[in-house]
Coordinates of N, CA and C and ligand atoms in Angstrom, one line a residue:
X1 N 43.3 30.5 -20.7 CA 43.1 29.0 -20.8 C 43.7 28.4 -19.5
X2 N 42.9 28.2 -18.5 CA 43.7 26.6 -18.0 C 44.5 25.8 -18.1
X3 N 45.3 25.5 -17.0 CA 46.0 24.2 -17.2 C 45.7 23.1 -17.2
X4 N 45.9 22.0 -18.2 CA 45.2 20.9 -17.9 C 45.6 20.3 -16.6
X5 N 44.9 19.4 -15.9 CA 45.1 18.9 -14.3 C 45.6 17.5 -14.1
X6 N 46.4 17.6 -13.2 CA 47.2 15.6 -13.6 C 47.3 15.0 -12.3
X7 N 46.7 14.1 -11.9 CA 46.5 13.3 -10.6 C 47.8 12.6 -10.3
X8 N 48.0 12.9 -9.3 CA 49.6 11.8 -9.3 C 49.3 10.6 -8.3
X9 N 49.6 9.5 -8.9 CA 49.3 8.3 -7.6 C 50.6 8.2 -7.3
X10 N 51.0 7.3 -6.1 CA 52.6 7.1 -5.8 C 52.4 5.9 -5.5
X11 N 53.1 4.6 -5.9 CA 52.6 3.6 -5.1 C 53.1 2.8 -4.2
X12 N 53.7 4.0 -3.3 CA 54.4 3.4 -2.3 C 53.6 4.3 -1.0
X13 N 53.3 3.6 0.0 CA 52.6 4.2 1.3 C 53.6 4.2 2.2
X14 N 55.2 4.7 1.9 CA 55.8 4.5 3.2 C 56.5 5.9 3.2
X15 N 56.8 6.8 4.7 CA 56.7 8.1 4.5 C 58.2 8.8 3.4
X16 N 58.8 8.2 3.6 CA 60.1 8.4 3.1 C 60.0 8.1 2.2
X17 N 58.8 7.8 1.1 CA 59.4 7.2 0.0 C 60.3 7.9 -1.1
X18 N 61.6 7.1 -1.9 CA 61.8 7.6 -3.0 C 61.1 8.1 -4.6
X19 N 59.8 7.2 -4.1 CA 59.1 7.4 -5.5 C 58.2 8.5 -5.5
X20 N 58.1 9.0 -4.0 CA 57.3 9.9 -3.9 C 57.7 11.1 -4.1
X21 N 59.4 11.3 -3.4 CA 60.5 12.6 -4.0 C 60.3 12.4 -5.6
X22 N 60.3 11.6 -6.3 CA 60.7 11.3 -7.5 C 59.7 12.2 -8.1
X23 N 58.4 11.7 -7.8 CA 57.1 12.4 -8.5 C 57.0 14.0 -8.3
X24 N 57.2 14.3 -7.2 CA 57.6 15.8 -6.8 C 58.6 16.5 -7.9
X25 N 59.5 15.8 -8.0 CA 60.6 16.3 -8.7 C 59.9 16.9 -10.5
X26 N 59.3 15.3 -11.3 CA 58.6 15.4 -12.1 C 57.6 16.5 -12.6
X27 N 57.0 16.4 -11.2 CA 56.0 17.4 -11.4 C 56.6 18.6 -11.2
X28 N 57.6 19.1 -10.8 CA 58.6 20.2 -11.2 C 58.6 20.5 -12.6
X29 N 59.3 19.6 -12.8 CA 59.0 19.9 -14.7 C 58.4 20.1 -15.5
X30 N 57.2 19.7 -14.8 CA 55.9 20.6 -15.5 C 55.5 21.4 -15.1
X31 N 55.6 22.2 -14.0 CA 54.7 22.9 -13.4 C 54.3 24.4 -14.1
X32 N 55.1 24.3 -15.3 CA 54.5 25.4 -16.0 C 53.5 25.1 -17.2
X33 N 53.5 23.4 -17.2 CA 52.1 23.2 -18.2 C 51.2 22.3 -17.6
X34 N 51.0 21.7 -16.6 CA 50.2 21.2 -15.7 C 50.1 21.4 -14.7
X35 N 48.7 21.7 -14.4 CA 48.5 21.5 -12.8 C 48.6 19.9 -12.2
X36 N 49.1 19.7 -10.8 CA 49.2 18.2 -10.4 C 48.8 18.2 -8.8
X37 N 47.5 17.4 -8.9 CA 47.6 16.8 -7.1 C 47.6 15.9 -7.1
X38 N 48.4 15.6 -5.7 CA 48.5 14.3 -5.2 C 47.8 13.6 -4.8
X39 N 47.2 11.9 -5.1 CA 46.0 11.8 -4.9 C 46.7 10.6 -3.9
X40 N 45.8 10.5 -2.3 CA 45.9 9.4 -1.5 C 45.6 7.9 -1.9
X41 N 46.6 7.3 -1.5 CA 45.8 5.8 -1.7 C 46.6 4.7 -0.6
X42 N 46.8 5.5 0.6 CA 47.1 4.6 1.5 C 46.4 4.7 2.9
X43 N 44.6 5.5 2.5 CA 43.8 5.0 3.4 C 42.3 4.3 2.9
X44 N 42.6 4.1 1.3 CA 41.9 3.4 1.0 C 41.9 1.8 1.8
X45 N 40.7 1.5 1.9 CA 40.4 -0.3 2.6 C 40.7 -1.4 1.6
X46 N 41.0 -1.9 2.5 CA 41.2 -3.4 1.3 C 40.5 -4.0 0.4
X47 N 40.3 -3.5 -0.9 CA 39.4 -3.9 -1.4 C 38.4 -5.1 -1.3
X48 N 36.9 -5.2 -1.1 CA 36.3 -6.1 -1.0 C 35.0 -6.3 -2.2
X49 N 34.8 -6.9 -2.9 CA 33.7 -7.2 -3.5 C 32.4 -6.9 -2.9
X50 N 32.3 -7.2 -1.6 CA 30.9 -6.8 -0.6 C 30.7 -5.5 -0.6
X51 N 32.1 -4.3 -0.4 CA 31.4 -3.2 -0.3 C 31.4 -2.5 -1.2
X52 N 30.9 -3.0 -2.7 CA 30.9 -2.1 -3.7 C 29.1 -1.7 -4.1
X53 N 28.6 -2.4 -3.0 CA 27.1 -1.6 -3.1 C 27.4 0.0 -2.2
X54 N 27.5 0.1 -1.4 CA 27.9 1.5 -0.4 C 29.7 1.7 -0.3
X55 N 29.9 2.4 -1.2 CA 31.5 2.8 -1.7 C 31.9 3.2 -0.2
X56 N 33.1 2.9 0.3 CA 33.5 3.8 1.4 C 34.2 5.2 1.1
X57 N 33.9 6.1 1.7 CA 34.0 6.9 1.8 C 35.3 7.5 1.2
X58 N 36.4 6.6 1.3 CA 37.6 7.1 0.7 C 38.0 6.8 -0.8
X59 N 37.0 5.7 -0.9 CA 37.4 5.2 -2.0 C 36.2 6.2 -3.4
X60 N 35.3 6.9 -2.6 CA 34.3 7.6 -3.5 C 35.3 9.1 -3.8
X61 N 36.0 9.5 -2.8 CA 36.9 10.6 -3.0 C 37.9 9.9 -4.2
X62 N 38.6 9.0 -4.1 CA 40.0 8.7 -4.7 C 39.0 8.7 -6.0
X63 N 38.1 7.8 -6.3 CA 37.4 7.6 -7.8 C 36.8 9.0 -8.4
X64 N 36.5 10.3 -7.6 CA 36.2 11.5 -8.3 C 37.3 12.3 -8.7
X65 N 38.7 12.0 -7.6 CA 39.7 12.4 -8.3 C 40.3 12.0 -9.3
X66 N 40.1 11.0 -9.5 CA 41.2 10.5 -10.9 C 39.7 10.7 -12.0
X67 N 38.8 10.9 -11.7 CA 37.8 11.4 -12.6 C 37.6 12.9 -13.3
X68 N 38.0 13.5 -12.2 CA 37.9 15.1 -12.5 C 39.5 15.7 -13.2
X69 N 40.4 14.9 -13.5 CA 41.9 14.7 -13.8 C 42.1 14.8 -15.3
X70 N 42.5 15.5 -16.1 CA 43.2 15.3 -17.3 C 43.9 13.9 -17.6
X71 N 44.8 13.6 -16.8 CA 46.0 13.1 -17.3 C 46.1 12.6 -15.5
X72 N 46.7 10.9 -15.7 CA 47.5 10.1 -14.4 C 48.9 10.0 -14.4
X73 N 49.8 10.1 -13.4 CA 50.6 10.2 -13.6 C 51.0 9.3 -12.3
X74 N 51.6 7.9 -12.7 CA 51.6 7.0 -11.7 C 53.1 6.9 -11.8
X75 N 53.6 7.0 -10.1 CA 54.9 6.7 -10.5 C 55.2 6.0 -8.8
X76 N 55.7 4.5 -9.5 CA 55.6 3.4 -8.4 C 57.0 2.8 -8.2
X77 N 56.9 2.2 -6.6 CA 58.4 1.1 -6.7 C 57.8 0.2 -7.4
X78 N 59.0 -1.1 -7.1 CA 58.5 -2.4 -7.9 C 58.8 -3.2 -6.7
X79 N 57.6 -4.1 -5.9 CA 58.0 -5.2 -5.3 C 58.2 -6.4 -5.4
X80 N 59.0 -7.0 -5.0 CA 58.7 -8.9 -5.5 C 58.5 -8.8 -7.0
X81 N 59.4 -7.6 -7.8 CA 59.1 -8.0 -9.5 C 57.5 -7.4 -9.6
X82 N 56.8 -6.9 -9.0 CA 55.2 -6.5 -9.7 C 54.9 -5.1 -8.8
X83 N 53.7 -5.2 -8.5 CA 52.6 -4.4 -8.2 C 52.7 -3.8 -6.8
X84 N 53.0 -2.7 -6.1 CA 53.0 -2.7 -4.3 C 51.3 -3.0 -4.3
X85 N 51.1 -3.8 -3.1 CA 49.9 -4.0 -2.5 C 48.9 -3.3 -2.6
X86 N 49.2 -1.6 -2.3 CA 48.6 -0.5 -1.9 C 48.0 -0.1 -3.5
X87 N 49.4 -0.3 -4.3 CA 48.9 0.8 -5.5 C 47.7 -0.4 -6.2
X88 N 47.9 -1.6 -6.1 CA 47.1 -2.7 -6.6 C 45.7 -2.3 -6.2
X89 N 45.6 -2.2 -5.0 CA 44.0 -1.9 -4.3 C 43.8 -0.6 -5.2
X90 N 44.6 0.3 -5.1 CA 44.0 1.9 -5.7 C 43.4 1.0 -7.1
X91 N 43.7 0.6 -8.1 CA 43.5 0.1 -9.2 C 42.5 -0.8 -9.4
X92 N 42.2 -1.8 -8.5 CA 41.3 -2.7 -8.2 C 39.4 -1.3 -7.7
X93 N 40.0 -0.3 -6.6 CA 38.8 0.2 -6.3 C 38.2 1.1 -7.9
X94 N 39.7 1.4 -8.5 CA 39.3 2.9 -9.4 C 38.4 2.1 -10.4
X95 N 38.8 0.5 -10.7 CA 37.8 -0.2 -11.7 C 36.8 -0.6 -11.3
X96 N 35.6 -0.5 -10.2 CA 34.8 -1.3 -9.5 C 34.1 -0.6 -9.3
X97 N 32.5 -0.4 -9.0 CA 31.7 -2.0 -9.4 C 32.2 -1.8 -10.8
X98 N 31.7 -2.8 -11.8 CA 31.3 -2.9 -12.8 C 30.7 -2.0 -13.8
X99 N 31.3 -1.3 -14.9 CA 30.7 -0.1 -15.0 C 30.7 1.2 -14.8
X100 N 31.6 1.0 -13.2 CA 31.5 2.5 -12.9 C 33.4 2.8 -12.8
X101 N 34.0 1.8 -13.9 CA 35.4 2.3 -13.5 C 36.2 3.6 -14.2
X102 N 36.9 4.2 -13.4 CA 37.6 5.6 -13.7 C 38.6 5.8 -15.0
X103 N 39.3 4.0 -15.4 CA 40.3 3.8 -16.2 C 40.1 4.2 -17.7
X104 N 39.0 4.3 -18.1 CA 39.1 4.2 -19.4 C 39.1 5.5 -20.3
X105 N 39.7 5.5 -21.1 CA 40.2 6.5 -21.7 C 40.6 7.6 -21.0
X106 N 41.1 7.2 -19.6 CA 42.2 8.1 -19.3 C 43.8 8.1 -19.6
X107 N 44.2 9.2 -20.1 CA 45.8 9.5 -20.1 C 46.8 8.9 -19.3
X108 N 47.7 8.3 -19.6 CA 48.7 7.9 -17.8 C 50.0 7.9 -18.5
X109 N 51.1 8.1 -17.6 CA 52.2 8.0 -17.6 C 52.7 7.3 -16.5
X110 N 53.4 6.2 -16.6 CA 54.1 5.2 -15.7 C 55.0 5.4 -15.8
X111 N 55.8 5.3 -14.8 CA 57.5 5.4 -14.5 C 58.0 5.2 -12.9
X112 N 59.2 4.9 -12.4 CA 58.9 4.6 -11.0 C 60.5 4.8 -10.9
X113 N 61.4 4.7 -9.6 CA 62.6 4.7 -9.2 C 62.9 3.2 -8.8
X114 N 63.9 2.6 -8.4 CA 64.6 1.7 -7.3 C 65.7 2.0 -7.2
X115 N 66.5 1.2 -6.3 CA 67.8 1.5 -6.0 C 68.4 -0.1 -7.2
X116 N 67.6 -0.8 -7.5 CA 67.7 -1.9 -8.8 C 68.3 -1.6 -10.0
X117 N 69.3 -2.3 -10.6 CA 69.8 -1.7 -11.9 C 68.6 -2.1 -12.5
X118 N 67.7 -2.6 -12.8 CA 66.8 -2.7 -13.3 C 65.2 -1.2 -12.9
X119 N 65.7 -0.9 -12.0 CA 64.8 0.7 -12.0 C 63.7 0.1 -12.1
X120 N 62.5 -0.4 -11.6 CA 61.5 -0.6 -11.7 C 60.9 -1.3 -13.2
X121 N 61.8 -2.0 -14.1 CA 60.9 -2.0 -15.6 C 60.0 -3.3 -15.1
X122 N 60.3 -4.3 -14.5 CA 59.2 -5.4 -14.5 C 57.7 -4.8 -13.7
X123 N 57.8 -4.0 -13.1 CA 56.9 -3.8 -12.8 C 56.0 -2.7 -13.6
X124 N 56.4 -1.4 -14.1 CA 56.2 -1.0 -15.0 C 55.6 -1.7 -16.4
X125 N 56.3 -3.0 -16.6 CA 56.0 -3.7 -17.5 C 54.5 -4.4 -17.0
X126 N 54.2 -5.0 -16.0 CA 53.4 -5.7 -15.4 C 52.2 -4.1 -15.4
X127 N 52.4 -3.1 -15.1 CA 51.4 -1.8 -14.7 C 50.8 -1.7 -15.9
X128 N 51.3 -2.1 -17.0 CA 51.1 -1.1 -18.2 C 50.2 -2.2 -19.2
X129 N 50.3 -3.4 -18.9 CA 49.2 -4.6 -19.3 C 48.4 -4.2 -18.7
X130 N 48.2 -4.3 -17.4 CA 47.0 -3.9 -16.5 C 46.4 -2.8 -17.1
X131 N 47.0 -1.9 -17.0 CA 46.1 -0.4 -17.6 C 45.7 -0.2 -18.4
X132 N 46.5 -1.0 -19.5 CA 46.1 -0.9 -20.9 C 44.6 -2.4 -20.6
X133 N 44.8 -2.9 -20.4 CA 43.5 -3.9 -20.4 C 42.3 -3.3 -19.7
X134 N 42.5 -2.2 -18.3 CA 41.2 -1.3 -18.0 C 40.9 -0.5 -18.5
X135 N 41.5 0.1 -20.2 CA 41.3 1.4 -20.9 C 41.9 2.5 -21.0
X136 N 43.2 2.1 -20.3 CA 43.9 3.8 -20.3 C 44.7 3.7 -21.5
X137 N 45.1 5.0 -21.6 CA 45.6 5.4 -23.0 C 47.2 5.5 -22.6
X138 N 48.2 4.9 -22.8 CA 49.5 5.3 -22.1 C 50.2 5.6 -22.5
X139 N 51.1 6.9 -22.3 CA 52.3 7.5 -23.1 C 53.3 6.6 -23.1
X140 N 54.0 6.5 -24.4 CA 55.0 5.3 -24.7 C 56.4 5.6 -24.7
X141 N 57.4 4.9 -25.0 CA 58.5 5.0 -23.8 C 58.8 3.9 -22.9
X142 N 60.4 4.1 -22.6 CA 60.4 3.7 -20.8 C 60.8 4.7 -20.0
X143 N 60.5 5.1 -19.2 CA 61.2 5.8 -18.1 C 61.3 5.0 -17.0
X144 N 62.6 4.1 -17.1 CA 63.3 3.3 -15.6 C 64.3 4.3 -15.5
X145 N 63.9 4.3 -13.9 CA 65.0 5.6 -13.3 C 65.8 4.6 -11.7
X146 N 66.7 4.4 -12.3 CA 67.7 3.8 -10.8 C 68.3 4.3 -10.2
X147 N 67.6 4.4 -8.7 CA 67.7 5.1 -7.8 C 69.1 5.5 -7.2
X148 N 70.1 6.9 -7.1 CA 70.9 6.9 -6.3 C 70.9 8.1 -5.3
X149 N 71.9 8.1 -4.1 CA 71.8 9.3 -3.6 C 71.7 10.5 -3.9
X150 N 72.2 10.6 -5.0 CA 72.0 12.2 -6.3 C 71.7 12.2 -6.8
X151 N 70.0 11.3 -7.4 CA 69.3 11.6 -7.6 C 68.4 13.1 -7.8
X152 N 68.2 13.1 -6.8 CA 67.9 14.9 -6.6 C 68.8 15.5 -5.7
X153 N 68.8 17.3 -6.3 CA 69.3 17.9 -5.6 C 68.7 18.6 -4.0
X154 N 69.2 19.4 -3.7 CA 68.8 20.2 -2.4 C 67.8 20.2 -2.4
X155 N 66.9 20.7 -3.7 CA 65.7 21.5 -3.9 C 64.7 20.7 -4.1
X156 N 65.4 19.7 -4.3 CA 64.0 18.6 -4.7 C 64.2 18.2 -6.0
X157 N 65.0 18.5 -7.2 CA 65.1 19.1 -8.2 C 65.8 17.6 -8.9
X158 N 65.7 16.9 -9.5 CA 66.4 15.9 -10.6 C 67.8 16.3 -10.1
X159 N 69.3 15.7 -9.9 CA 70.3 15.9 -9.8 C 71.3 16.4 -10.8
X160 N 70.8 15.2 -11.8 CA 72.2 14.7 -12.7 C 71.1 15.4 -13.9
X161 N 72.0 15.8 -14.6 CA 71.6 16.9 -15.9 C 71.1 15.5 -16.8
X162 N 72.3 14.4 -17.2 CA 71.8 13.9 -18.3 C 69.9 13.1 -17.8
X163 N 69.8 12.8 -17.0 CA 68.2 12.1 -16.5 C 67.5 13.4 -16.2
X164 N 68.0 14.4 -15.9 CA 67.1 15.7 -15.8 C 66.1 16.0 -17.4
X165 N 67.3 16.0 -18.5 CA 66.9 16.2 -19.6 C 65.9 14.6 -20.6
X166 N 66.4 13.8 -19.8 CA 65.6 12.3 -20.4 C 64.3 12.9 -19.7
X167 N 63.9 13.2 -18.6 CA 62.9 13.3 -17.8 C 62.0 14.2 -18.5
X168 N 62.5 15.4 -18.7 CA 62.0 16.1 -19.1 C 61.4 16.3 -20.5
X169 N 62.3 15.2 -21.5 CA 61.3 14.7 -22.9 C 59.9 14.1 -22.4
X170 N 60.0 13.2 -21.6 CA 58.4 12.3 -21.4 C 57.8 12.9 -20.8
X171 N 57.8 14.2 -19.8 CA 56.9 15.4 -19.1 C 56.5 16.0 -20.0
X172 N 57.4 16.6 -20.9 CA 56.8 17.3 -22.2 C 55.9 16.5 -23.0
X173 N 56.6 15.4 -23.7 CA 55.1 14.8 -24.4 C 54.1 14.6 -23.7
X174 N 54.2 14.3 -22.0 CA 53.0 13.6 -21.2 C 52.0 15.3 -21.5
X175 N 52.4 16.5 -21.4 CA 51.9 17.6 -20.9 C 51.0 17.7 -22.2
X176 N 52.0 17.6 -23.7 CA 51.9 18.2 -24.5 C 50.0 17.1 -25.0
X177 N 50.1 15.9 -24.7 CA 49.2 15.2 -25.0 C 48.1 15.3 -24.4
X178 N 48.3 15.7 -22.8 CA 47.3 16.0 -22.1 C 46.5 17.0 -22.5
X179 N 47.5 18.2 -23.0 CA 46.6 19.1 -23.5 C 45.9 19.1 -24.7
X180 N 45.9 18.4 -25.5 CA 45.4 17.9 -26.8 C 44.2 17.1 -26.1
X181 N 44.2 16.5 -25.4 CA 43.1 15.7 -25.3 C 42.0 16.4 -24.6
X182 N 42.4 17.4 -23.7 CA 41.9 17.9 -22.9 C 41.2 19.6 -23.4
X183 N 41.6 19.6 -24.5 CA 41.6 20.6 -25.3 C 41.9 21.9 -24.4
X184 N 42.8 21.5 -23.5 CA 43.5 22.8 -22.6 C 44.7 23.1 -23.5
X185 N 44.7 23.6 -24.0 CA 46.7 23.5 -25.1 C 46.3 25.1 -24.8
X186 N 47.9 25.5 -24.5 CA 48.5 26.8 -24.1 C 48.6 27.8 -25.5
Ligands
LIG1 C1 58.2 -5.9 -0.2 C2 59.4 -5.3 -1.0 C3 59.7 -5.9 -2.2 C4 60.7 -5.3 -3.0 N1 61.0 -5.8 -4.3 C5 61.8 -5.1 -5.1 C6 61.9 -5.5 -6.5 O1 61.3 -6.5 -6.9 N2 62.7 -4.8 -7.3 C7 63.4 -3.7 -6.8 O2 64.1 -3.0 -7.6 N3 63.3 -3.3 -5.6 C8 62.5 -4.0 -4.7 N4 62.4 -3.6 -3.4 C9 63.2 -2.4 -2.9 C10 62.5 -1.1 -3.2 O3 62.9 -0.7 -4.5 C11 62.9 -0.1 -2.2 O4 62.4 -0.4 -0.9 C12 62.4 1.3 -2.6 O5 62.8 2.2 -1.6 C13 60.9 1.3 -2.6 O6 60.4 2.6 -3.1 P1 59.7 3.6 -2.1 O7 60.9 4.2 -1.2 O8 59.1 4.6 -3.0 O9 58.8 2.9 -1.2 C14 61.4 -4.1 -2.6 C15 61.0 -3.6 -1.3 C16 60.0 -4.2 -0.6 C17 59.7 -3.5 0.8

């Protein structure tokens, strides 16, 4: 049997990001019950209404990926309290035109890092209206994770045992659901 397959968006486009080690780390956790790729979304175009007669090019890749996907697995900063710019557009193209959006009834898990004692929840809070209003189905929970230098270890690996093991509850349910839906179960 296959593993079921989980698209990871990150919604940060900057190279260093923390959210992006973060998601790496995650998908460590699973990587014995999901497959995961990383899906680009910082050369998609600025979304425009005009060019949703001839899709560009990037944006027809990013919409087959999160289509051909089990399960999303979005894991963002929080800026100004909301949405990064970049992951907004990814969301804005994956629902567009009319009709032809990727969101619905897909699986997702949201969670994100900051260096904030607040760990990303307003935004998180703000992602999870959104998604739930385009049709996704979303694992429940919070996972706010506040960012520190040990965070992760050497390896890439979650640091601190007690968030190692928080983490690893909402991988397992995210995994355990994906494969139920996907009727991939091990
Ligand atoms: C435009 C901008 C707005 C930000 N707003 C917030 C915020 O509202 N809350 C927060 O916790 N951190 C905020 N930050 C700090 C980010 O948490 C920090 O830059 C973090 O490293 C971003 O994640 P990344 O490394 O994955 O890009 C902001 C950063 C930027 C650049």
């Amino acid at each position: 049997m296959p593993k079921p397959t989980i698209a990871v968006i990150v919604g940060s486009n900057r190279k260093e990001s923390i959210n992006r080690k973060y998601a790496q780390a995650l998908v460590k956790l699973g990587a014995d019950k999901f497959d995961a790729t990383f899906v680009r979304i910082d050369d998609l175009p600025m979304y425009n209404q005009d060019n949703e007669g001839t899709l560009p090019a990037e944006v027809v890749r990013f919409k087959d990926e999160i289509t051909r996907a089990d399960g999303v697995l979005i894991v963002t900063p929080e800026h100004n309290r909301s949405i990064p710019a970049a992951l907004n557009n990814a969301v804005h193209w994956g629902a567009r035109p009319f009709g032809k959006s990727v969101w619905p009834g897909k699986l997702g898990f949201i969670t994100g890092t900051s260096p904030g004692t607040v760990g990303t929840a307003l935004v998180q809070q703000h992602l999870r209206s959104v998604m739930l209003g385009l049709g996704m189905t979303l694992l429940g929970g919070e996972a706010y994770v506040t960012f520190k230098p040990n965070l992760f270890d050497d390896q890439g690996n979650i640091g601190d045992e007690t968030t190692q093991k928080f983490l690893q509850g909402f991988v397992d349910r995210f995994a355990t659901l994906v494969g139920q839906i996907s009727g991939k179960t091990a």
